[in-house]
PDB file of C-alpha atoms in Angstrom:
ATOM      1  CA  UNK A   1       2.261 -14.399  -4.568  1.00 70.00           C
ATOM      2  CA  UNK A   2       2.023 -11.843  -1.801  1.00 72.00           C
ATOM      3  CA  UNK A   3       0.628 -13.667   1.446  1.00 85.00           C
ATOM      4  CA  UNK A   4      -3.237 -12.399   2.634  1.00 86.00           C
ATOM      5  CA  UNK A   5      -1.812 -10.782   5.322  1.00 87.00           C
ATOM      6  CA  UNK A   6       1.263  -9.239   3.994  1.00 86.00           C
ATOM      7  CA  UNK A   7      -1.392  -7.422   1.212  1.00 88.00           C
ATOM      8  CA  UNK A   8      -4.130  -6.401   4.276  1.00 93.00           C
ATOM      9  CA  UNK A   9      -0.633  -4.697   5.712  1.00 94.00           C
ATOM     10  CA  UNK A  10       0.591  -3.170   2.598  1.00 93.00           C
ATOM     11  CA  UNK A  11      -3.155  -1.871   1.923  1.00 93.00           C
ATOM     12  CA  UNK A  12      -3.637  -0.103   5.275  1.00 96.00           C
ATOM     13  CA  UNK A  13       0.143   1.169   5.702  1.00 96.00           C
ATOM     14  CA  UNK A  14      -1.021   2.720   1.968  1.00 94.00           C
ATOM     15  CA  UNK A  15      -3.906   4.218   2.546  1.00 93.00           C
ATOM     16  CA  UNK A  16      -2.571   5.134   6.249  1.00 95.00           C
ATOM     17  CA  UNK A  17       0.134   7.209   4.848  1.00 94.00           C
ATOM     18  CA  UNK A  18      -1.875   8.418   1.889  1.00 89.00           C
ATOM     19  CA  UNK A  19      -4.291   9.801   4.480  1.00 90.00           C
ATOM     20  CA  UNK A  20      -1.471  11.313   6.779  1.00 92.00           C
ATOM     21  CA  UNK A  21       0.774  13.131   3.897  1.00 87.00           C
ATOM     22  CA  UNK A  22      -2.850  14.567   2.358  1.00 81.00           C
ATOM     23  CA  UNK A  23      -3.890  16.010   5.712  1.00 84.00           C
ATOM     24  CA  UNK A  24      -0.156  17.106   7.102  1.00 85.00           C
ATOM     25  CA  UNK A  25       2.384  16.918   4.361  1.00 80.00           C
ATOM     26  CA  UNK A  26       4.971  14.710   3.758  1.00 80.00           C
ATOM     27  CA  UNK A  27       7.320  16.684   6.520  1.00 81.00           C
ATOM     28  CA  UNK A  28       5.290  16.298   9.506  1.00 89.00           C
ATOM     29  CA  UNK A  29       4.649  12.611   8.774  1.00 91.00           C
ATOM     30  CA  UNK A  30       6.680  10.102   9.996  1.00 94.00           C
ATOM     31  CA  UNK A  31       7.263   6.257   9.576  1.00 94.00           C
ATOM     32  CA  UNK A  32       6.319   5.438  12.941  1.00 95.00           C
ATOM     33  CA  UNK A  33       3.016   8.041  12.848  1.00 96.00           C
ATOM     34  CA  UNK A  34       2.744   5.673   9.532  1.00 96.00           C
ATOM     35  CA  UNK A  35       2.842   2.023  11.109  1.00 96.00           C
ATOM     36  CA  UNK A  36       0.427   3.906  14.383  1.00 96.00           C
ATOM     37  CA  UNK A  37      -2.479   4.789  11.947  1.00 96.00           C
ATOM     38  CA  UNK A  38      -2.149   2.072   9.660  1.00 96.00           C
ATOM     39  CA  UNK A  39      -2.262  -0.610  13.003  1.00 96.00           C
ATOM     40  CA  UNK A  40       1.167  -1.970  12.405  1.00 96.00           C
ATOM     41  CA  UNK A  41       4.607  -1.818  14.073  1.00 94.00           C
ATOM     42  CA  UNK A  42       7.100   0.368  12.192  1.00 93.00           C
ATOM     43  CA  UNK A  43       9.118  -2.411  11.679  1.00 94.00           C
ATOM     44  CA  UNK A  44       6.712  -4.205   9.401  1.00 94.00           C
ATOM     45  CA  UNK A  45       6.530  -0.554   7.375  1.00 95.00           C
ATOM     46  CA  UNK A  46      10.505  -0.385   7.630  1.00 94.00           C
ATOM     47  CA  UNK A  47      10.990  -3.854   6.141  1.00 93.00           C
ATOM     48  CA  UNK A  48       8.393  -3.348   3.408  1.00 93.00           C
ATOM     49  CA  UNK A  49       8.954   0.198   2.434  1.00 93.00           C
ATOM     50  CA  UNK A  50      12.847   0.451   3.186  1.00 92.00           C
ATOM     51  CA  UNK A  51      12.486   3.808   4.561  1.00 90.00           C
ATOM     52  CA  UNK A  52      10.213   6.798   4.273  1.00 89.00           C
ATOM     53  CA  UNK A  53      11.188   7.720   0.766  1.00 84.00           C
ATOM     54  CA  UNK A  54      10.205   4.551  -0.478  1.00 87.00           C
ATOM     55  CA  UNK A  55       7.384   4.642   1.565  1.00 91.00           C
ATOM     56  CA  UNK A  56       6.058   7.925  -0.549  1.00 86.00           C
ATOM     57  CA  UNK A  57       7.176   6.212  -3.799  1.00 82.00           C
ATOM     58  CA  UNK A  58       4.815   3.330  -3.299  1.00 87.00           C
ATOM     59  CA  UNK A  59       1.915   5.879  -2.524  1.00 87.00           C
ATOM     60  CA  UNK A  60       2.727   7.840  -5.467  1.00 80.00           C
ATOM     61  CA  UNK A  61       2.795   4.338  -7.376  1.00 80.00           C
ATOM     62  CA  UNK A  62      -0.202   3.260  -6.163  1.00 82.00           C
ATOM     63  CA  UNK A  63      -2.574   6.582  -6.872  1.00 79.00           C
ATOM     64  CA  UNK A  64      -0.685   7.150 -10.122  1.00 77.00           C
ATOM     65  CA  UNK A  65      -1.883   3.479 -11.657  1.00 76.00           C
ATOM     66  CA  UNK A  66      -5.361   4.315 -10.896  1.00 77.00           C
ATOM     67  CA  UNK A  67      -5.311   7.509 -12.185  1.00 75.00           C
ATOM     68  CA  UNK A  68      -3.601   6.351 -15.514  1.00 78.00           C
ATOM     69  CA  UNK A  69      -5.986   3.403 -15.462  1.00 77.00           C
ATOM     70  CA  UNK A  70      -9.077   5.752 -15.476  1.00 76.00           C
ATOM     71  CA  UNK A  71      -7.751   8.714 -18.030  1.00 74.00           C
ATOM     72  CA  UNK A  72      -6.374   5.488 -20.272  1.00 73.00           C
ATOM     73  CA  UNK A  73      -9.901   3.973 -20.741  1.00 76.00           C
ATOM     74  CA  UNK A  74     -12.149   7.011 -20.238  1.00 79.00           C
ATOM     75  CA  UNK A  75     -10.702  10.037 -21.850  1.00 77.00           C
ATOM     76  CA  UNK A  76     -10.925  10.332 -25.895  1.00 82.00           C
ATOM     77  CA  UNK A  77      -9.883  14.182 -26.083  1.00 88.00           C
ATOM     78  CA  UNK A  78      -6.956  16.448 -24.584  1.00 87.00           C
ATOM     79  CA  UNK A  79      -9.444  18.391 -22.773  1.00 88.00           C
ATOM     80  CA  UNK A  80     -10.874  15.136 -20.967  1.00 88.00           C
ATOM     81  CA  UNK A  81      -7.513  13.925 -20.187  1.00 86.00           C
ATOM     82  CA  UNK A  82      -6.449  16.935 -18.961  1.00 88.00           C
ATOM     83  CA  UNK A  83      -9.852  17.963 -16.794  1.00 89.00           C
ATOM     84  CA  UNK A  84      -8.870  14.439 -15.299  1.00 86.00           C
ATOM     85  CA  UNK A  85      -5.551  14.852 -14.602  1.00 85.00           C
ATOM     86  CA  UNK A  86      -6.450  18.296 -12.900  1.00 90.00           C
ATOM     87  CA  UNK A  87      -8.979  16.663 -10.572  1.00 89.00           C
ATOM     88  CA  UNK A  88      -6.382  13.937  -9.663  1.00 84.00           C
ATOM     89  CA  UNK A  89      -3.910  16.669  -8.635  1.00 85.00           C
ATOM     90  CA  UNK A  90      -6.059  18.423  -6.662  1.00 88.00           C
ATOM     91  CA  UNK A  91      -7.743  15.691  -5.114  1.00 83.00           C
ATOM     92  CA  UNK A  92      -4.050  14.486  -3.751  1.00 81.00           C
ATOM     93  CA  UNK A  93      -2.765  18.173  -3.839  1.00 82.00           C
ATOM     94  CA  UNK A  94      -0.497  17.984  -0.651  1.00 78.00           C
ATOM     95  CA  UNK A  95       0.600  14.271  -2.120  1.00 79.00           C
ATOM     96  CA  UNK A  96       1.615  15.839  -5.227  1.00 79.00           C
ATOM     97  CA  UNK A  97       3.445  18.847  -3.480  1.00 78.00           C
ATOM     98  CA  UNK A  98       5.334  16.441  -1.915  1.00 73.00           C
ATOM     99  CA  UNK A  99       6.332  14.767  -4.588  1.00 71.00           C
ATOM    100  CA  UNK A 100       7.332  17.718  -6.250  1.00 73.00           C
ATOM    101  CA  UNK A 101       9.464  18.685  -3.306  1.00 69.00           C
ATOM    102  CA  UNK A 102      11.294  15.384  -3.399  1.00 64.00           C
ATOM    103  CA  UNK A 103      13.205  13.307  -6.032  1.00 54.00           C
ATOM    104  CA  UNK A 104      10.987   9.977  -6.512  1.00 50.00           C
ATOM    105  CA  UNK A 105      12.366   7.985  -9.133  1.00 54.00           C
ATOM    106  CA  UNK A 106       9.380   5.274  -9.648  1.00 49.00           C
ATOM    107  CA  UNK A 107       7.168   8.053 -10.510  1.00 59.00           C
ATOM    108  CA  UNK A 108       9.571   8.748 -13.764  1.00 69.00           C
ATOM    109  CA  UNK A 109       7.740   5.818 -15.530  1.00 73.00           C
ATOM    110  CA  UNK A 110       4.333   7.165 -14.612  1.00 74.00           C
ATOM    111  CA  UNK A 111       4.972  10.461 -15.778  1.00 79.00           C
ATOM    112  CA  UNK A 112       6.311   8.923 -18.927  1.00 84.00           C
ATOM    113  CA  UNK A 113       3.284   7.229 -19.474  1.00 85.00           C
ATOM    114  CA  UNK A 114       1.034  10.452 -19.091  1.00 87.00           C
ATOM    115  CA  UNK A 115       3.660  12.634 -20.820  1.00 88.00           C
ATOM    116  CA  UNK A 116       3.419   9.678 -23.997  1.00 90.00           C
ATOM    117  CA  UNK A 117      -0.766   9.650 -23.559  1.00 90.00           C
ATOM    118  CA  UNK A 118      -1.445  13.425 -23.681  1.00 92.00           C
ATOM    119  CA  UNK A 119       1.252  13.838 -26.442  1.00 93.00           C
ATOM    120  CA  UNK A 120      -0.680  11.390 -28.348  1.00 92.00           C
ATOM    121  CA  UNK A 121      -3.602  13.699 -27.739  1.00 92.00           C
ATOM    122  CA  UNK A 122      -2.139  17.254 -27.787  1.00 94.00           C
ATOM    123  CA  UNK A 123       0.004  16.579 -30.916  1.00 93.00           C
ATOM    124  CA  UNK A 124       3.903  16.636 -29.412  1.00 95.00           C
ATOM    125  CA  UNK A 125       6.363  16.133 -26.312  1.00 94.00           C
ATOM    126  CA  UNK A 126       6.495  19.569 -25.986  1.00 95.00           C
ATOM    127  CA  UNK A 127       2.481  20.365 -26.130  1.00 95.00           C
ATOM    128  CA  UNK A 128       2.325  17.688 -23.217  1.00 93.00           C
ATOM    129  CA  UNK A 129       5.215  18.819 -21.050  1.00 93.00           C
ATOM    130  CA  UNK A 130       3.359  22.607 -21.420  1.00 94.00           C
ATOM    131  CA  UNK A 131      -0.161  21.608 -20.215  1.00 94.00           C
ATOM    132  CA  UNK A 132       1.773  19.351 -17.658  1.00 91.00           C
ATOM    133  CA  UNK A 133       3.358  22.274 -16.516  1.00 92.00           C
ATOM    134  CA  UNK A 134       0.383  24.555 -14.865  1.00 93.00           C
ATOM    135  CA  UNK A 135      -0.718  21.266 -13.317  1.00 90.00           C
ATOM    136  CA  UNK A 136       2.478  21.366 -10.987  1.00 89.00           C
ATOM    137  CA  UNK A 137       0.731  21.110  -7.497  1.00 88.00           C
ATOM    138  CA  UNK A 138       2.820  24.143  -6.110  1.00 88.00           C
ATOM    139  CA  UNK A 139       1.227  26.199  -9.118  1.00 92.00           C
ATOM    140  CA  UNK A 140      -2.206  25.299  -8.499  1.00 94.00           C
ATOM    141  CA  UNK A 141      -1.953  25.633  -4.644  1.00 92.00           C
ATOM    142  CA  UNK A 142      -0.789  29.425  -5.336  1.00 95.00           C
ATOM    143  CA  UNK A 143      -3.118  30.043  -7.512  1.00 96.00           C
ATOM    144  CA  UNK A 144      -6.163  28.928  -5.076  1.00 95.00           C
ATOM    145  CA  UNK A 145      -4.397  31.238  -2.431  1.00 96.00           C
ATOM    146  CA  UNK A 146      -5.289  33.618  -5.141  1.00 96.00           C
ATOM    147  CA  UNK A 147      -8.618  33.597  -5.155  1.00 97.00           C
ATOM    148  CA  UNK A 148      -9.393  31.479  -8.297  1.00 97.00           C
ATOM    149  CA  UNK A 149     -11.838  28.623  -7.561  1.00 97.00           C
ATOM    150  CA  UNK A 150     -10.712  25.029  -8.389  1.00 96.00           C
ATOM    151  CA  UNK A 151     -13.549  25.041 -11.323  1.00 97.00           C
ATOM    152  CA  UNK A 152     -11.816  28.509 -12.918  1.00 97.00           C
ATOM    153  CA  UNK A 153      -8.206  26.923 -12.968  1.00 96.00           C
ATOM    154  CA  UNK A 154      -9.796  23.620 -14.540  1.00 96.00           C
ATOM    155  CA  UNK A 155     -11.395  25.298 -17.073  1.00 97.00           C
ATOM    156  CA  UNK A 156      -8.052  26.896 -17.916  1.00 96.00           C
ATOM    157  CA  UNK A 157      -6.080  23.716 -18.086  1.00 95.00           C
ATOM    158  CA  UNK A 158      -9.012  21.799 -20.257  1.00 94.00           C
ATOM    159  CA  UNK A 159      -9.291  25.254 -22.629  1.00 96.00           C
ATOM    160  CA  UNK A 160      -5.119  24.952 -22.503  1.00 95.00           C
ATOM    161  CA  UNK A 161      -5.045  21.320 -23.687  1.00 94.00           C
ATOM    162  CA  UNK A 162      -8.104  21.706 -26.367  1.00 94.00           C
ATOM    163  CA  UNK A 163      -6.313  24.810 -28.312  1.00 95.00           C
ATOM    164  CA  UNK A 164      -3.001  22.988 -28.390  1.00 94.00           C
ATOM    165  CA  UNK A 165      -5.049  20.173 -29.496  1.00 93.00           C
ATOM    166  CA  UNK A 166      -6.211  21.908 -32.030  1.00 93.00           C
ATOM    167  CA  UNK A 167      -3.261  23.418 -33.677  1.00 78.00           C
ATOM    168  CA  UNK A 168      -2.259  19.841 -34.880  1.00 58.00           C
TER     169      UNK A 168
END
């Protein structure tokens, strides 16, 4: 059982670095910028985060499970799922960049768990890992710098996800 205090820490060094990677990106974020907005010393975030990487894997952990919480109970169809997964990327868009950009390996059972759901829902692996695919954060961050509007790229993905659904 994690002591009151120890989860009040863990909570704000969360959502402190949450905050900071979302509004800088992962690069120009640092431990110690970390432990400074969360109103800790970086050696509490250093001994319960190892180091930065495991830092952004606990993030990652922490927005994934909600995510998959909500899309688990609330979405009945591929296009649900996948309108929900879109607005979780782009609500954590520079998170997810990041992630990209790195090699995390506690988010492999969280994208297991989404790549098993929407499967379930699209029909096959492969129908999952292809509407997974345009939801890459790198991919929907160039295609805003294109001029398409977050609701015209949603669209797409749900419309993606419903005919794939559909060829079951």
């Amino acid at each position: 059982m994690e002591r009151a205090d120890a989860a009040r820490n863990r909570a704000a060094i969360l959502a402190a670095a949450t905050r900071l990677i979302s509004s800088r990106g992962i690069e120009a974020v640092s431990v110690e910028d970390v432990a400074l907005e969360a109103g800790v010393g970086k050696g509490t975030v250093f001994r319960r985060f190892g180091d930065k990487a495991g830092l952004v894997r606990a993030v990652v952990d922490s927005t994934a499970a909600s995510w998959i919480q909500t899309a688990s109970l609330e979405c009945r169809t591929a296009g649900e799922f996948a309108g929900t997964l879109f607005d979780h990327v782009l609500a954590s868009l520079p998170l997810v960049i990041a992630v990209e950009r790195t090699t995390v390996r506690s988010c492999e059972g969280n994208f297991r768990i989404t790549v098993e759901r929407l499967a379930r829902l699209v029909g096959s692996t492969f129908k999952a890992h292809t509407v997974l695919a345009v939801l890459r954060g790198e991919h929907i961050e160039f295609l805003l710098a294109q001029g398409m509007t977050a609701d015209e790229i949603r669209a797409g993905v749900i419309s993606l996800a419903e005919t794939l659904a559909a060829e079951v």
